[in-house]
PDB file of C-alpha atoms in Angstrom:
ATOM      1  CA  UNK Z   1    -105.521  10.116 104.433  1.00 88.00           C
ATOM      2  CA  UNK Z   2    -103.824  10.628 101.044  1.00 96.00           C
ATOM      3  CA  UNK Z   3    -101.760   7.871  99.474  1.00 97.00           C
ATOM      4  CA  UNK Z   4     -98.241   7.953  98.105  1.00 98.00           C
ATOM      5  CA  UNK Z   5     -99.046   8.022  94.395  1.00 98.00           C
ATOM      6  CA  UNK Z   6     -95.777   8.352  92.534  1.00 98.00           C
ATOM      7  CA  UNK Z   7     -92.039   8.886  92.442  1.00 98.00           C
ATOM      8  CA  UNK Z   8     -91.485  11.702  89.952  1.00 98.00           C
ATOM      9  CA  UNK Z   9     -88.260  12.194  87.983  1.00 98.00           C
ATOM     10  CA  UNK Z  10     -87.405  15.241  85.874  1.00 97.00           C
ATOM     11  CA  UNK Z  11     -86.094  14.063  82.501  1.00 97.00           C
ATOM     12  CA  UNK Z  12     -84.694  15.662  79.374  1.00 96.00           C
ATOM     13  CA  UNK Z  13     -86.238  12.837  77.334  1.00 97.00           C
ATOM     14  CA  UNK Z  14     -88.980  11.218  79.446  1.00 98.00           C
ATOM     15  CA  UNK Z  15     -89.825   8.463  76.967  1.00 98.00           C
ATOM     16  CA  UNK Z  16     -86.215   7.365  76.528  1.00 98.00           C
ATOM     17  CA  UNK Z  17     -85.383   7.420  80.233  1.00 98.00           C
ATOM     18  CA  UNK Z  18     -88.629   5.624  81.058  1.00 98.00           C
ATOM     19  CA  UNK Z  19     -87.639   2.969  78.530  1.00 98.00           C
ATOM     20  CA  UNK Z  20     -84.451   2.252  80.468  1.00 98.00           C
ATOM     21  CA  UNK Z  21     -86.258   2.011  83.796  1.00 98.00           C
ATOM     22  CA  UNK Z  22     -89.148   0.000  82.372  1.00 98.00           C
ATOM     23  CA  UNK Z  23     -86.766  -2.793  81.410  1.00 98.00           C
ATOM     24  CA  UNK Z  24     -84.617  -2.392  84.537  1.00 97.00           C
ATOM     25  CA  UNK Z  25     -87.597  -2.728  86.880  1.00 96.00           C
ATOM     26  CA  UNK Z  26     -89.856  -4.918  84.726  1.00 95.00           C
ATOM     27  CA  UNK Z  27     -92.416  -2.119  85.019  1.00 96.00           C
ATOM     28  CA  UNK Z  28     -94.823  -1.571  82.109  1.00 97.00           C
ATOM     29  CA  UNK Z  29     -95.470   1.821  80.532  1.00 98.00           C
ATOM     30  CA  UNK Z  30     -99.073   2.734  81.380  1.00 97.00           C
ATOM     31  CA  UNK Z  31     -99.140   6.271  79.946  1.00 96.00           C
ATOM     32  CA  UNK Z  32     -97.081   8.247  77.463  1.00 95.00           C
ATOM     33  CA  UNK Z  33     -97.864  11.731  76.203  1.00 94.00           C
ATOM     34  CA  UNK Z  34     -96.876  15.389  76.066  1.00 91.00           C
ATOM     35  CA  UNK Z  35     -96.690  15.649  79.840  1.00 90.00           C
ATOM     36  CA  UNK Z  36     -94.462  12.636  80.369  1.00 96.00           C
ATOM     37  CA  UNK Z  37     -94.319   8.868  80.687  1.00 98.00           C
ATOM     38  CA  UNK Z  38     -95.669   6.734  83.529  1.00 98.00           C
ATOM     39  CA  UNK Z  39     -94.530   3.294  84.668  1.00 98.00           C
ATOM     40  CA  UNK Z  40     -96.620   1.101  86.945  1.00 97.00           C
ATOM     41  CA  UNK Z  41     -94.393  -0.506  89.560  1.00 95.00           C
ATOM     42  CA  UNK Z  42     -95.173  -4.163  90.289  1.00 89.00           C
ATOM     43  CA  UNK Z  43     -96.394  -4.884  93.809  1.00 85.00           C
ATOM     44  CA  UNK Z  44     -99.362  -5.248  96.115  1.00 82.00           C
ATOM     45  CA  UNK Z  45    -100.322  -1.572  96.062  1.00 92.00           C
ATOM     46  CA  UNK Z  46    -100.508   1.034  93.319  1.00 95.00           C
ATOM     47  CA  UNK Z  47     -97.343   3.095  92.938  1.00 97.00           C
ATOM     48  CA  UNK Z  48     -96.058   4.806  89.817  1.00 98.00           C
ATOM     49  CA  UNK Z  49     -92.728   6.048  88.497  1.00 98.00           C
ATOM     50  CA  UNK Z  50     -93.382   9.212  86.480  1.00 98.00           C
ATOM     51  CA  UNK Z  51     -90.923  10.864  84.086  1.00 99.00           C
ATOM     52  CA  UNK Z  52     -91.786  14.466  83.266  1.00 97.00           C
ATOM     53  CA  UNK Z  53     -90.147  16.786  80.709  1.00 96.00           C
ATOM     54  CA  UNK Z  54     -87.738  19.225  82.369  1.00 93.00           C
ATOM     55  CA  UNK Z  55     -84.952  20.362  79.999  1.00 83.00           C
ATOM     56  CA  UNK Z  56     -82.784  21.921  82.716  1.00 85.00           C
ATOM     57  CA  UNK Z  57     -82.232  20.496  86.174  1.00 85.00           C
ATOM     58  CA  UNK Z  58     -79.656  20.255  88.926  1.00 85.00           C
ATOM     59  CA  UNK Z  59     -76.678  18.045  88.275  1.00 87.00           C
ATOM     60  CA  UNK Z  60     -75.528  15.431  90.778  1.00 86.00           C
ATOM     61  CA  UNK Z  61     -75.455  15.042  93.727  1.00 89.00           C
ATOM     62  CA  UNK Z  62     -79.223  14.777  94.197  1.00 93.00           C
ATOM     63  CA  UNK Z  63     -81.062  14.624  97.509  1.00 96.00           C
ATOM     64  CA  UNK Z  64     -83.275  11.701  96.461  1.00 98.00           C
ATOM     65  CA  UNK Z  65     -82.178   8.526  94.722  1.00 97.00           C
ATOM     66  CA  UNK Z  66     -83.305   4.942  94.187  1.00 98.00           C
ATOM     67  CA  UNK Z  67     -81.770   1.868  95.813  1.00 96.00           C
ATOM     68  CA  UNK Z  68     -82.361  -1.305  93.794  1.00 96.00           C
ATOM     69  CA  UNK Z  69     -82.511  -4.861  95.094  1.00 92.00           C
ATOM     70  CA  UNK Z  70     -79.667  -6.959  93.750  1.00 90.00           C
ATOM     71  CA  UNK Z  71     -79.861  -9.890  96.154  1.00 84.00           C
ATOM     72  CA  UNK Z  72     -77.470 -12.801  95.797  1.00 85.00           C
ATOM     73  CA  UNK Z  73     -77.203 -12.003  92.080  1.00 89.00           C
ATOM     74  CA  UNK Z  74     -76.129  -8.403  92.593  1.00 90.00           C
ATOM     75  CA  UNK Z  75     -73.249  -8.597  90.123  1.00 92.00           C
ATOM     76  CA  UNK Z  76     -75.482 -10.123  87.448  1.00 94.00           C
ATOM     77  CA  UNK Z  77     -78.044  -7.369  88.022  1.00 94.00           C
ATOM     78  CA  UNK Z  78     -75.292  -4.764  87.651  1.00 96.00           C
ATOM     79  CA  UNK Z  79     -74.166  -6.350  84.378  1.00 97.00           C
ATOM     80  CA  UNK Z  80     -77.715  -6.278  83.022  1.00 97.00           C
ATOM     81  CA  UNK Z  81     -78.102  -2.622  83.983  1.00 98.00           C
ATOM     82  CA  UNK Z  82     -74.827  -1.630  82.324  1.00 98.00           C
ATOM     83  CA  UNK Z  83     -75.896  -3.469  79.177  1.00 98.00           C
ATOM     84  CA  UNK Z  84     -79.047  -1.309  79.226  1.00 98.00           C
ATOM     85  CA  UNK Z  85     -76.966   1.870  79.395  1.00 98.00           C
ATOM     86  CA  UNK Z  86     -76.110   2.478  83.051  1.00 98.00           C
ATOM     87  CA  UNK Z  87     -72.511   3.355  83.921  1.00 98.00           C
ATOM     88  CA  UNK Z  88     -70.508   2.942  87.152  1.00 96.00           C
ATOM     89  CA  UNK Z  89     -69.868   6.214  88.985  1.00 94.00           C
ATOM     90  CA  UNK Z  90     -67.709   7.262  91.913  1.00 90.00           C
ATOM     91  CA  UNK Z  91     -69.566   9.535  94.326  1.00 85.00           C
ATOM     92  CA  UNK Z  92     -67.007   9.061  97.077  1.00 80.00           C
ATOM     93  CA  UNK Z  93     -68.653   5.895  98.375  1.00 78.00           C
ATOM     94  CA  UNK Z  94     -65.369   4.095  99.063  1.00 80.00           C
ATOM     95  CA  UNK Z  95     -65.445   0.383  99.912  1.00 84.00           C
ATOM     96  CA  UNK Z  96     -69.130  -0.465 100.341  1.00 86.00           C
ATOM     97  CA  UNK Z  97     -71.197  -3.610  99.681  1.00 87.00           C
ATOM     98  CA  UNK Z  98     -73.334  -1.875  97.073  1.00 91.00           C
ATOM     99  CA  UNK Z  99     -72.601  -0.680  93.554  1.00 95.00           C
ATOM    100  CA  UNK Z 100     -73.279   2.895  92.452  1.00 96.00           C
ATOM    101  CA  UNK Z 101     -74.425   3.414  88.867  1.00 98.00           C
ATOM    102  CA  UNK Z 102     -75.856   6.296  86.867  1.00 98.00           C
ATOM    103  CA  UNK Z 103     -78.734   5.924  84.434  1.00 98.00           C
ATOM    104  CA  UNK Z 104     -78.654   7.356  80.865  1.00 98.00           C
ATOM    105  CA  UNK Z 105     -79.511  10.844  82.190  1.00 97.00           C
ATOM    106  CA  UNK Z 106     -76.891  10.705  84.972  1.00 96.00           C
ATOM    107  CA  UNK Z 107     -79.188  10.001  87.906  1.00 97.00           C
ATOM    108  CA  UNK Z 108     -77.117   8.033  90.408  1.00 97.00           C
ATOM    109  CA  UNK Z 109     -78.666   4.959  91.983  1.00 97.00           C
ATOM    110  CA  UNK Z 110     -77.419   2.012  94.022  1.00 96.00           C
ATOM    111  CA  UNK Z 111     -77.692  -1.749  93.635  1.00 96.00           C
ATOM    112  CA  UNK Z 112     -77.696  -3.454  97.039  1.00 92.00           C
ATOM    113  CA  UNK Z 113     -76.696  -7.058  97.694  1.00 88.00           C
ATOM    114  CA  UNK Z 114     -79.626  -8.222  99.820  1.00 72.00           C
ATOM    115  CA  UNK Z 115     -82.547  -7.441 102.057  1.00 61.00           C
ATOM    116  CA  UNK Z 116     -83.814  -8.653 105.398  1.00 53.00           C
ATOM    117  CA  UNK Z 117     -85.975 -11.733 105.746  1.00 44.00           C
ATOM    118  CA  UNK Z 118     -89.640 -10.851 105.818  1.00 46.00           C
ATOM    119  CA  UNK Z 119     -89.176  -7.640 103.851  1.00 57.00           C
ATOM    120  CA  UNK Z 120     -90.578  -7.740 100.323  1.00 69.00           C
ATOM    121  CA  UNK Z 121     -89.572  -4.523  98.640  1.00 77.00           C
ATOM    122  CA  UNK Z 122     -89.552  -5.563  95.010  1.00 82.00           C
ATOM    123  CA  UNK Z 123     -87.021  -4.244  92.497  1.00 90.00           C
ATOM    124  CA  UNK Z 124     -86.805  -0.845  94.194  1.00 94.00           C
ATOM    125  CA  UNK Z 125     -85.584  -1.530  97.711  1.00 93.00           C
ATOM    126  CA  UNK Z 126     -85.815   2.078  98.874  1.00 95.00           C
ATOM    127  CA  UNK Z 127     -86.248   5.696  97.958  1.00 98.00           C
ATOM    128  CA  UNK Z 128     -83.383   7.343  99.812  1.00 98.00           C
ATOM    129  CA  UNK Z 129     -84.207  10.871 100.947  1.00 98.00           C
ATOM    130  CA  UNK Z 130     -81.718  13.381 102.326  1.00 98.00           C
ATOM    131  CA  UNK Z 131     -83.593  15.695 104.673  1.00 98.00           C
ATOM    132  CA  UNK Z 132     -82.507  18.860 106.451  1.00 97.00           C
ATOM    133  CA  UNK Z 133     -84.510  17.656 109.470  1.00 98.00           C
ATOM    134  CA  UNK Z 134     -84.833  13.901 109.122  1.00 98.00           C
ATOM    135  CA  UNK Z 135     -86.859  13.545 112.328  1.00 99.00           C
ATOM    136  CA  UNK Z 136     -89.467  15.985 111.051  1.00 99.00           C
ATOM    137  CA  UNK Z 137     -89.430  14.552 107.524  1.00 99.00           C
ATOM    138  CA  UNK Z 138     -89.824  11.011 108.841  1.00 99.00           C
ATOM    139  CA  UNK Z 139     -92.767  12.000 111.048  1.00 99.00           C
ATOM    140  CA  UNK Z 140     -94.398  13.975 108.226  1.00 99.00           C
ATOM    141  CA  UNK Z 141     -94.334  11.126 105.717  1.00 99.00           C
ATOM    142  CA  UNK Z 142     -95.313   8.560 108.342  1.00 98.00           C
ATOM    143  CA  UNK Z 143     -98.428  10.537 109.228  1.00 98.00           C
ATOM    144  CA  UNK Z 144     -99.215  12.046 105.818  1.00 98.00           C
ATOM    145  CA  UNK Z 145     -99.099   8.770 103.880  1.00 97.00           C
ATOM    146  CA  UNK Z 146     -99.996   6.408 106.712  1.00 97.00           C
ATOM    147  CA  UNK Z 147     -96.845   4.320 106.311  1.00 98.00           C
ATOM    148  CA  UNK Z 148     -95.404   2.278 109.189  1.00 97.00           C
ATOM    149  CA  UNK Z 149     -91.942   2.259 110.788  1.00 97.00           C
ATOM    150  CA  UNK Z 150     -89.519  -0.085 109.058  1.00 94.00           C
ATOM    151  CA  UNK Z 151     -87.030  -2.463 110.646  1.00 90.00           C
ATOM    152  CA  UNK Z 152     -84.331   0.223 110.720  1.00 92.00           C
ATOM    153  CA  UNK Z 153     -84.447   3.680 112.243  1.00 96.00           C
ATOM    154  CA  UNK Z 154     -85.737   6.405 109.912  1.00 98.00           C
ATOM    155  CA  UNK Z 155     -87.298   3.964 107.458  1.00 97.00           C
ATOM    156  CA  UNK Z 156     -90.964   3.645 106.529  1.00 97.00           C
ATOM    157  CA  UNK Z 157     -92.835   0.920 104.668  1.00 95.00           C
ATOM    158  CA  UNK Z 158     -96.321   0.580 103.218  1.00 96.00           C
ATOM    159  CA  UNK Z 159     -98.787  -1.111 105.618  1.00 95.00           C
ATOM    160  CA  UNK Z 160     -98.885  -4.140 103.295  1.00 93.00           C
ATOM    161  CA  UNK Z 161     -95.267  -4.852 104.232  1.00 90.00           C
ATOM    162  CA  UNK Z 162     -94.304  -4.686 100.569  1.00 91.00           C
ATOM    163  CA  UNK Z 163     -92.903  -2.144  98.152  1.00 91.00           C
ATOM    164  CA  UNK Z 164     -89.975   0.240  98.477  1.00 95.00           C
ATOM    165  CA  UNK Z 165     -88.966   1.703 101.798  1.00 95.00           C
ATOM    166  CA  UNK Z 166     -88.685   5.423 102.379  1.00 98.00           C
ATOM    167  CA  UNK Z 167     -85.284   5.895 104.031  1.00 98.00           C
ATOM    168  CA  UNK Z 168     -84.301   9.258 105.540  1.00 99.00           C
ATOM    169  CA  UNK Z 169     -80.724  10.471 105.993  1.00 98.00           C
ATOM    170  CA  UNK Z 170     -78.901  13.645 106.923  1.00 97.00           C
ATOM    171  CA  UNK Z 171     -77.958  15.669 103.820  1.00 94.00           C
ATOM    172  CA  UNK Z 172     -74.505  15.444 102.285  1.00 87.00           C
ATOM    173  CA  UNK Z 173     -74.730  19.165 101.481  1.00 85.00           C
ATOM    174  CA  UNK Z 174     -77.299  21.985 101.701  1.00 85.00           C
ATOM    175  CA  UNK Z 175     -80.053  22.077  99.108  1.00 86.00           C
ATOM    176  CA  UNK Z 176     -78.930  23.757  95.867  1.00 86.00           C
ATOM    177  CA  UNK Z 177     -82.408  24.203  94.409  1.00 85.00           C
ATOM    178  CA  UNK Z 178     -85.335  22.169  93.136  1.00 88.00           C
ATOM    179  CA  UNK Z 179     -84.714  18.457  93.425  1.00 91.00           C
ATOM    180  CA  UNK Z 180     -85.071  16.554  90.126  1.00 95.00           C
ATOM    181  CA  UNK Z 181     -86.820  13.728  91.993  1.00 98.00           C
ATOM    182  CA  UNK Z 182     -89.799  14.127  94.317  1.00 98.00           C
ATOM    183  CA  UNK Z 183     -92.800  12.308  95.762  1.00 99.00           C
ATOM    184  CA  UNK Z 184     -96.463  12.937  94.961  1.00 98.00           C
ATOM    185  CA  UNK Z 185     -99.385  12.369  97.313  1.00 99.00           C
ATOM    186  CA  UNK Z 186    -102.929  11.882  96.004  1.00 98.00           C
ATOM    187  CA  UNK Z 187    -106.152  12.448  97.949  1.00 98.00           C
ATOM    188  CA  UNK Z 188    -108.737   9.675  97.905  1.00 96.00           C
ATOM    189  CA  UNK Z 189    -112.157  10.220  96.281  1.00 96.00           C
ATOM    190  CA  UNK Z 190    -113.732  10.357  99.745  1.00 96.00           C
ATOM    191  CA  UNK Z 191    -111.468  13.151 100.997  1.00 97.00           C
ATOM    192  CA  UNK Z 192    -111.848  16.901 100.718  1.00 98.00           C
ATOM    193  CA  UNK Z 193    -108.782  18.266  98.922  1.00 98.00           C
ATOM    194  CA  UNK Z 194    -108.635  21.537 100.859  1.00 98.00           C
ATOM    195  CA  UNK Z 195    -108.970  19.725 104.183  1.00 98.00           C
ATOM    196  CA  UNK Z 196    -106.096  17.391 103.306  1.00 98.00           C
ATOM    197  CA  UNK Z 197    -103.974  20.357 102.218  1.00 98.00           C
ATOM    198  CA  UNK Z 198    -104.649  22.139 105.504  1.00 98.00           C
ATOM    199  CA  UNK Z 199    -103.638  19.006 107.383  1.00 98.00           C
ATOM    200  CA  UNK Z 200    -100.329  18.739 105.499  1.00 99.00           C
ATOM    201  CA  UNK Z 201     -99.591  22.393 106.213  1.00 99.00           C
ATOM    202  CA  UNK Z 202    -100.398  21.822 109.885  1.00 98.00           C
ATOM    203  CA  UNK Z 203     -97.937  18.918 109.902  1.00 98.00           C
ATOM    204  CA  UNK Z 204     -95.110  21.191 108.807  1.00 98.00           C
ATOM    205  CA  UNK Z 205     -95.285  21.419 105.014  1.00 98.00           C
ATOM    206  CA  UNK Z 206     -95.117  24.851 103.382  1.00 98.00           C
ATOM    207  CA  UNK Z 207     -96.295  26.075 100.005  1.00 97.00           C
ATOM    208  CA  UNK Z 208     -93.477  26.230  97.460  1.00 94.00           C
ATOM    209  CA  UNK Z 209     -92.879  29.474  95.617  1.00 86.00           C
ATOM    210  CA  UNK Z 210     -92.702  28.946  91.860  1.00 82.00           C
ATOM    211  CA  UNK Z 211     -93.296  30.710  88.559  1.00 75.00           C
ATOM    212  CA  UNK Z 212     -95.051  27.834  86.776  1.00 73.00           C
ATOM    213  CA  UNK Z 213     -98.447  29.525  86.671  1.00 73.00           C
ATOM    214  CA  UNK Z 214    -101.712  27.863  87.661  1.00 80.00           C
ATOM    215  CA  UNK Z 215    -101.356  24.140  88.305  1.00 84.00           C
ATOM    216  CA  UNK Z 216    -103.997  21.479  88.979  1.00 89.00           C
ATOM    217  CA  UNK Z 217    -101.967  20.350  91.999  1.00 92.00           C
ATOM    218  CA  UNK Z 218    -100.265  22.049  94.941  1.00 97.00           C
ATOM    219  CA  UNK Z 219     -96.478  22.158  95.198  1.00 96.00           C
ATOM    220  CA  UNK Z 220     -95.233  21.892  98.770  1.00 98.00           C
ATOM    221  CA  UNK Z 221     -91.952  21.737 100.646  1.00 98.00           C
ATOM    222  CA  UNK Z 222     -91.936  19.015 103.273  1.00 98.00           C
ATOM    223  CA  UNK Z 223     -90.355  19.563 106.720  1.00 98.00           C
ATOM    224  CA  UNK Z 224     -87.116  18.045 105.421  1.00 98.00           C
ATOM    225  CA  UNK Z 225     -86.750  20.741 102.769  1.00 97.00           C
ATOM    226  CA  UNK Z 226     -87.764  18.627  99.768  1.00 97.00           C
ATOM    227  CA  UNK Z 227     -90.475  19.262  97.197  1.00 97.00           C
ATOM    228  CA  UNK Z 228     -93.628  17.165  97.080  1.00 98.00           C
ATOM    229  CA  UNK Z 229     -97.005  17.621  95.400  1.00 98.00           C
ATOM    230  CA  UNK Z 230    -100.592  17.038  96.464  1.00 98.00           C
ATOM    231  CA  UNK Z 231    -102.728  15.728  93.611  1.00 98.00           C
ATOM    232  CA  UNK Z 232    -106.503  15.644  93.362  1.00 97.00           C
ATOM    233  CA  UNK Z 233    -108.347  12.333  93.300  1.00 95.00           C
ATOM    234  CA  UNK Z 234    -109.101  12.474  89.548  1.00 85.00           C
TER     235      UNK Z 234
END
């Protein structure tokens, strides 16, 4: 079974945007080069936040976004984030217990006031995913990554009981094109790449059509209509 390897964000300036998130999440930079910048998220299992160079991308609203844990000090967390360069934004949220901000490249994210007892998500409370078919998307990621049902409907959590949730919602609007945030799966060294790919296709993923030439990974569309990639073990 492949593992959820990374949350990937398209960035105009990967190094600069990664710098913001590195401080915001207390996540060290573990790689920086021509192909992007990688942060290692703290926690009990390996998960990365990758920023890759993409000069043009869809503007907000985006189908995937991050929810951060603010806890009892939510307002203090918001102040720290705005001092780093985040700005408050109105996405039509109305009166809600969370605060919506945008990072220096205008990716919206939320800062939530708390989390349930017994749930240890870390700084990122959830990756929120709008899916055309949230039932199918939920089942796909549950089975593909081996994650377990969370405390709330349509949420998944790593078997360790730690790390960010995957939370699935109905879309606010139809997809307008390639999402600037996606998830990557990676096969384990013991697995056969082609066999894993066939399994993902059998579970409802489809190959994405693109004009990016030959890639060392496979770009897929999950059953919820969102891009994801299958990476080799090395």
